[in-house]
CSV table of C-alpha atoms in Angstrom, one decimal:
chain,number,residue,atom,x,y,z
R,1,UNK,CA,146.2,63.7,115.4
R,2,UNK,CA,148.3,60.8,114.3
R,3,UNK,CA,151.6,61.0,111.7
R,4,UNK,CA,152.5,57.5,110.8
R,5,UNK,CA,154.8,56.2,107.6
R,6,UNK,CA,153.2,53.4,105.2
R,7,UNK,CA,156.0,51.4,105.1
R,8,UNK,CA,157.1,51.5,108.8
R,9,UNK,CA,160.3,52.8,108.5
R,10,UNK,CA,160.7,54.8,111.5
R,11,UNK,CA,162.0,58.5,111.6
R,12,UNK,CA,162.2,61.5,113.9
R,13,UNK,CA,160.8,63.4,111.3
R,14,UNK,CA,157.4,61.3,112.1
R,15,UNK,CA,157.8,62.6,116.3
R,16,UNK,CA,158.7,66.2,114.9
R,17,UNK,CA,155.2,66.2,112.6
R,18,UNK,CA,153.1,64.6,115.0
R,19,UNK,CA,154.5,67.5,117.7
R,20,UNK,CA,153.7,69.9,115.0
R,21,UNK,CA,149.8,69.1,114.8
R,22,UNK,CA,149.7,69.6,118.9
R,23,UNK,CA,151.2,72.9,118.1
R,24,UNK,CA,148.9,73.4,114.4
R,25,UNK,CA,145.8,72.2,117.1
R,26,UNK,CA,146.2,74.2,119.8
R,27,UNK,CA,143.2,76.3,119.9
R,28,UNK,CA,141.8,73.2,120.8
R,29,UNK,CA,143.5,73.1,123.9
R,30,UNK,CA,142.0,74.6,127.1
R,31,UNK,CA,143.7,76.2,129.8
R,32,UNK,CA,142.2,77.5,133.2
R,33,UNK,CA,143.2,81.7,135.2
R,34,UNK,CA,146.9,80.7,134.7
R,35,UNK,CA,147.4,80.7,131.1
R,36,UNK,CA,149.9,79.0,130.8
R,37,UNK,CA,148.7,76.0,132.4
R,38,UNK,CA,147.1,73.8,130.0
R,39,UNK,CA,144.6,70.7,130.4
R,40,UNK,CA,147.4,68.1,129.5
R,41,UNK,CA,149.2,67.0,126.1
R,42,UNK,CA,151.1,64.4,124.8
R,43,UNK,CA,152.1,61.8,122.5
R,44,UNK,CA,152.1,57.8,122.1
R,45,UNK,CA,154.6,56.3,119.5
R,46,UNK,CA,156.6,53.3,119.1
R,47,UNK,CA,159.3,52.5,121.3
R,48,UNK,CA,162.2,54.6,120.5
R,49,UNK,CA,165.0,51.7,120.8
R,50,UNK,CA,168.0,53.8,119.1
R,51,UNK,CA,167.4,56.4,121.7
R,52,UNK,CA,167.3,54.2,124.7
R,53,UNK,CA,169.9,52.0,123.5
R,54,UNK,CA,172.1,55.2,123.6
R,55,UNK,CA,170.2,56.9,126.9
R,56,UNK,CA,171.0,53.2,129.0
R,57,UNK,CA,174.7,53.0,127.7
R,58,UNK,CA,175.1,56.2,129.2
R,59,UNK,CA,174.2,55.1,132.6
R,60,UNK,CA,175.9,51.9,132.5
R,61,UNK,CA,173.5,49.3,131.5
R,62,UNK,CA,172.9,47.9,128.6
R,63,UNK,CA,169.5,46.8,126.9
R,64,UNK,CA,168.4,43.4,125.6
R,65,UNK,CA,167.5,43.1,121.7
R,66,UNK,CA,164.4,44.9,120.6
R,67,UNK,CA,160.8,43.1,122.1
R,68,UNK,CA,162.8,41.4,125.0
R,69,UNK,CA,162.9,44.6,127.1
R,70,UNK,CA,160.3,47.1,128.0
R,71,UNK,CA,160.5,51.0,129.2
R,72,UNK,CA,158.0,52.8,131.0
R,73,UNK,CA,157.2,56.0,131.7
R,74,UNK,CA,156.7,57.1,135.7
R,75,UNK,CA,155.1,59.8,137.9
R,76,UNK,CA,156.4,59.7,141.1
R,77,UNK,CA,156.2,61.4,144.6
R,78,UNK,CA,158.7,64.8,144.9
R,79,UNK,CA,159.1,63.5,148.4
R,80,UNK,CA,162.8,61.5,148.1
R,81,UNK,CA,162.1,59.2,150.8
R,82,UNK,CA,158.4,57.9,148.9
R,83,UNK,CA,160.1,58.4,145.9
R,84,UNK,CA,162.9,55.9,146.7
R,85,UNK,CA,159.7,53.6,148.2
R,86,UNK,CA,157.8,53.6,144.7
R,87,UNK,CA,161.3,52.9,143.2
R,88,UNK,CA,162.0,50.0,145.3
R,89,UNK,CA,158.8,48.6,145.3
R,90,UNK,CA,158.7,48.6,142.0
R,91,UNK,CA,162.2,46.7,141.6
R,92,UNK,CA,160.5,44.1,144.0
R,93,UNK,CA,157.6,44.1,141.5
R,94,UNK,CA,159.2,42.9,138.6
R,95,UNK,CA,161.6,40.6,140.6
R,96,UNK,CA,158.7,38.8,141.9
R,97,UNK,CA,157.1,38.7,138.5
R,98,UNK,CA,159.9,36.7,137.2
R,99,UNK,CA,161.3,39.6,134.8
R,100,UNK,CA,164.9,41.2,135.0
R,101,UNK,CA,164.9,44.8,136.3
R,102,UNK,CA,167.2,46.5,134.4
R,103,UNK,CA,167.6,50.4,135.8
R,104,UNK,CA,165.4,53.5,136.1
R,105,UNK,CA,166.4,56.9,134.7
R,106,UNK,CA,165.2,60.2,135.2
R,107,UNK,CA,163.7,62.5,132.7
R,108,UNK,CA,165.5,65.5,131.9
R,109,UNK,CA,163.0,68.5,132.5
R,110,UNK,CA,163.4,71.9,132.1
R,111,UNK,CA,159.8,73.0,134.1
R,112,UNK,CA,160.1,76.8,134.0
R,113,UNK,CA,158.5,76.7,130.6
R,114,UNK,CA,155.4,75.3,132.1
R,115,UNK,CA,152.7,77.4,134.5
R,116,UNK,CA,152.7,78.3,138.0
R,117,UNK,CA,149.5,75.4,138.4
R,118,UNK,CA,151.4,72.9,136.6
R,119,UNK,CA,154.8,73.1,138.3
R,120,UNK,CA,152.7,73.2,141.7
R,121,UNK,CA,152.0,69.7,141.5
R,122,UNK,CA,154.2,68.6,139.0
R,123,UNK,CA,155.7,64.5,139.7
R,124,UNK,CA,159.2,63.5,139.7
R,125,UNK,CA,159.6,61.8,135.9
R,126,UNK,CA,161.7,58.5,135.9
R,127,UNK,CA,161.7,56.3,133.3
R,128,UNK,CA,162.2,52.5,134.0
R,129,UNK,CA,163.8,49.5,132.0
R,130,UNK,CA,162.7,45.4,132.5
R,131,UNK,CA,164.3,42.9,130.3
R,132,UNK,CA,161.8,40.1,129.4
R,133,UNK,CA,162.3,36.9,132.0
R,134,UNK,CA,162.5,33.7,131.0
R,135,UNK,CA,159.2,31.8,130.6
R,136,UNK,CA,157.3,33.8,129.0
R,137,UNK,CA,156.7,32.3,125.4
R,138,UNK,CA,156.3,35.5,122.8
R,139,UNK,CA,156.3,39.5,122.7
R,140,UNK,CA,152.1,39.1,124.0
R,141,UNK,CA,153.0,37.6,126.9
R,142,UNK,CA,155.3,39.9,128.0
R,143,UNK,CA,152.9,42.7,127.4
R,144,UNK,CA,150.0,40.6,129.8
R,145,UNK,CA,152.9,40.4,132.3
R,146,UNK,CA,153.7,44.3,132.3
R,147,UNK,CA,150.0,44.6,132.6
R,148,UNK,CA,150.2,42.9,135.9
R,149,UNK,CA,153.4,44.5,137.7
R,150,UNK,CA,151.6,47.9,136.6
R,151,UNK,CA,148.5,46.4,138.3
R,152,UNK,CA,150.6,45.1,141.8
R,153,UNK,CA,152.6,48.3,141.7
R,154,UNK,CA,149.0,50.8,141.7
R,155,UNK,CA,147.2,48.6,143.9
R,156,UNK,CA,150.3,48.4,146.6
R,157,UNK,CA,151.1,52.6,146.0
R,158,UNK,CA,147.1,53.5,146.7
R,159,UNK,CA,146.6,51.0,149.3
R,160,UNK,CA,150.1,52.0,151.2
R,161,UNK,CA,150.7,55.6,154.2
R,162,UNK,CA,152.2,57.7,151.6
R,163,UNK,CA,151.4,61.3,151.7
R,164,UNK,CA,152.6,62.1,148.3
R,165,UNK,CA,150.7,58.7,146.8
R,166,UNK,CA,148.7,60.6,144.1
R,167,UNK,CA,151.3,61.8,142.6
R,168,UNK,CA,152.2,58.2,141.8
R,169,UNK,CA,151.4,57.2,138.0
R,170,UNK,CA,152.6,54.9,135.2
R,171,UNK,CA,151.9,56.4,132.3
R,172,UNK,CA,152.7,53.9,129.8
R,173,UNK,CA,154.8,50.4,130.9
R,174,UNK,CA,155.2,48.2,127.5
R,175,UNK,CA,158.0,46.6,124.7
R,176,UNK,CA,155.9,48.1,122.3
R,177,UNK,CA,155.2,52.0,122.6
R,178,UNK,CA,156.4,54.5,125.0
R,179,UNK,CA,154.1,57.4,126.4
R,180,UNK,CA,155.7,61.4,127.1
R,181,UNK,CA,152.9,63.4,128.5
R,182,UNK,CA,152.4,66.0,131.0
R,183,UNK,CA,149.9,68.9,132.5
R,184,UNK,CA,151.1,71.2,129.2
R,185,UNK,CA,150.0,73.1,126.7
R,186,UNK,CA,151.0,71.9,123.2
R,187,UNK,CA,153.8,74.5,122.6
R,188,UNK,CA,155.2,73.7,126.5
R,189,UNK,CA,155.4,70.0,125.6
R,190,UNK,CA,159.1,69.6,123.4
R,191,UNK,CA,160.5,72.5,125.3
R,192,UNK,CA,160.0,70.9,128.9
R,193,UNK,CA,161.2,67.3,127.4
R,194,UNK,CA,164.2,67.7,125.6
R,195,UNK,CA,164.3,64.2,124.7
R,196,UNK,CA,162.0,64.6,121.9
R,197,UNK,CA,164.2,66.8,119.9
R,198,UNK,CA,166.4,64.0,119.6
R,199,UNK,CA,167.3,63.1,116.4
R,200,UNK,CA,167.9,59.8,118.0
R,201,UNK,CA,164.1,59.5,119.1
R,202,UNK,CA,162.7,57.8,116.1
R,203,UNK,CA,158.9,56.2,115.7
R,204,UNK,CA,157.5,54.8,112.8
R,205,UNK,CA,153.9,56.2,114.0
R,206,UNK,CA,153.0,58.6,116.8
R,207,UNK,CA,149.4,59.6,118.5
R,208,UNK,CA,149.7,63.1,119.8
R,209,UNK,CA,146.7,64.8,121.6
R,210,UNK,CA,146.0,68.0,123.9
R,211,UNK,CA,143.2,68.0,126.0
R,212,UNK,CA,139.9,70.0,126.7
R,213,UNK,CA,138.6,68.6,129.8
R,214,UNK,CA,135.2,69.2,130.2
R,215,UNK,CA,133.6,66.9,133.5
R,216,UNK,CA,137.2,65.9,135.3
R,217,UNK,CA,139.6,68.3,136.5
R,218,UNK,CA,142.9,68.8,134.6
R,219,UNK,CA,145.6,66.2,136.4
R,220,UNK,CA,148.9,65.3,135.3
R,221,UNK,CA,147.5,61.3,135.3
R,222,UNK,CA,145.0,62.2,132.9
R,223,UNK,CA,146.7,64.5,130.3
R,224,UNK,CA,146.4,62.9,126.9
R,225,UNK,CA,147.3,60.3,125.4
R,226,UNK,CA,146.5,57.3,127.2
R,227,UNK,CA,148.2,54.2,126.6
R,228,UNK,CA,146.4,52.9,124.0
R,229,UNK,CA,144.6,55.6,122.1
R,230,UNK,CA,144.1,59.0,122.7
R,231,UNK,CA,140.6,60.2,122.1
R,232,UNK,CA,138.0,63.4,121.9
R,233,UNK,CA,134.8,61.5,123.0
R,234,UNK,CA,133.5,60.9,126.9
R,235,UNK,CA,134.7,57.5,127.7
R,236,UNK,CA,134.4,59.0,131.3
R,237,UNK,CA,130.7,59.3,131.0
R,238,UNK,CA,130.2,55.6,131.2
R,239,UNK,CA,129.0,55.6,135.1
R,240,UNK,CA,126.5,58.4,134.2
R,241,UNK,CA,124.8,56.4,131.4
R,242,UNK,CA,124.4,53.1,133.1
R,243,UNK,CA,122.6,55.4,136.1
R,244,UNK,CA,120.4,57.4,133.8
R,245,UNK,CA,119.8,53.6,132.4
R,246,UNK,CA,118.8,52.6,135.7
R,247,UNK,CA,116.9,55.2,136.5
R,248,UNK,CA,114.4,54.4,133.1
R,249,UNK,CA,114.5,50.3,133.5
R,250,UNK,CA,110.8,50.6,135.4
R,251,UNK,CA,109.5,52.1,131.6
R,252,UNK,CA,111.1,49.2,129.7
């Protein structure tokens, strides 16, 4: 579902509507033996900068004007020695990238409302602040360089000794929209993140989706939306087509 105002003027009445057609859709939604475990839901909107403004001057930093910084949101390890590794390296990251790391803040999260499954493997949730560095000419390049720390940071997590690595995940990194999703079902999703009742959390548009996974197993990583779109289809069917394909290129 999507809720988005014509004229762009951004509300929390638009977060609140889009949260309401997870709830409206939620027969949609699967969930597995523990019923209150659902496949994943979420929603994409537009980069809540009253919020964070206020959320960062609380922790004693302060954010750059509007398109000059970025927030993500981050999975990480339980573990608080690899999750203080994943932090650190991630600092690194963006230092070497020429951008300004700004601070991280965690998530408030009140998990009893989700399932036994879900809290079982349930991350840490941080979110993390970069001011734009100098050099980089507009807003789009920014957004290619956030592309690439993302990129450095995934590579450096999988390829490192952690035991607690697959927990690590970057849901959405950008100056443009921010990402809250989880392993949830739709009704689970603004009770176990507070910060989207808000009134401060205010989006012009927002994506909101709750998934029904059919050939992947149900992962926090891959609860809907993604960072660009959330979708109903079977992008993940991609590898099976290009092999039936190749299977039938001797009849062409």
């Amino acid at each position: 579902g999507m809720v988005c105002n014509l004229k762009g003027v951004r509300s929390h009445d638009v977060v609140h509507k889009a949260l309401q057609i997870l709830i409206n859709l939620s027969h949609r939604g699967a969930c597995g033996c523990d019923e209150t475990t659902g496949d994943g839901a979420g929603i994409l909107m537009q980069i809540p900068d009253r919020f964070l403004r206020k959320v960062a001057g609380g922790l004693g930093f302060t954010l750059p004007p509007e398109t000059e910084y970025a927030a993500g949101l981050v999975f990480l390890p339980r573990e608080a020695a690899e999750r203080q590794f994943c932090m650190d390296l991630f600092e690194r990251v963006i230092r070497a990238e020429g951008q300004v790391f700004l601070g991280w803040r965690n998530v408030p999260q009140h998990n009893e409302v989700l399932g036994d499954i879900a809290r079982g493997v349930e991350p840490d949730i941080h979110q993390i602040f970069i001011g734009r560095g100098t050099g980089l000419k507009d807003q789009a390049h920014f957004e290619r360089k956030l592309f690439v720390i993302r990129k450095v940071m995934e590579n450096a997590v999988r390829a490192s000794a952690l035991k607690e690595k697959a927990f690590f995940y970057v849901p959405s990194l950008s100056s443009r929209t921010l990402v809250y999703k989880g392993l949830m079902l739709a009704d689970q999703i603004e009770p176990f993140l507070p910060d989207l009742a808000d009134p401060d959390l205010q989006s012009g548009m927002a994506l909101v989706h709750q998934r029904y996974s059919t050939n992947t197993f149900p992962t926090w990583d891959l609860a809907q939306p993604f960072r660009f779109l959330c979708h109903n289809g079977e992008i993940n069917t991609l590898r099976g087509n290009v092999n039936w394909l190749t299977a039938r290129q001797a009849r062409f």
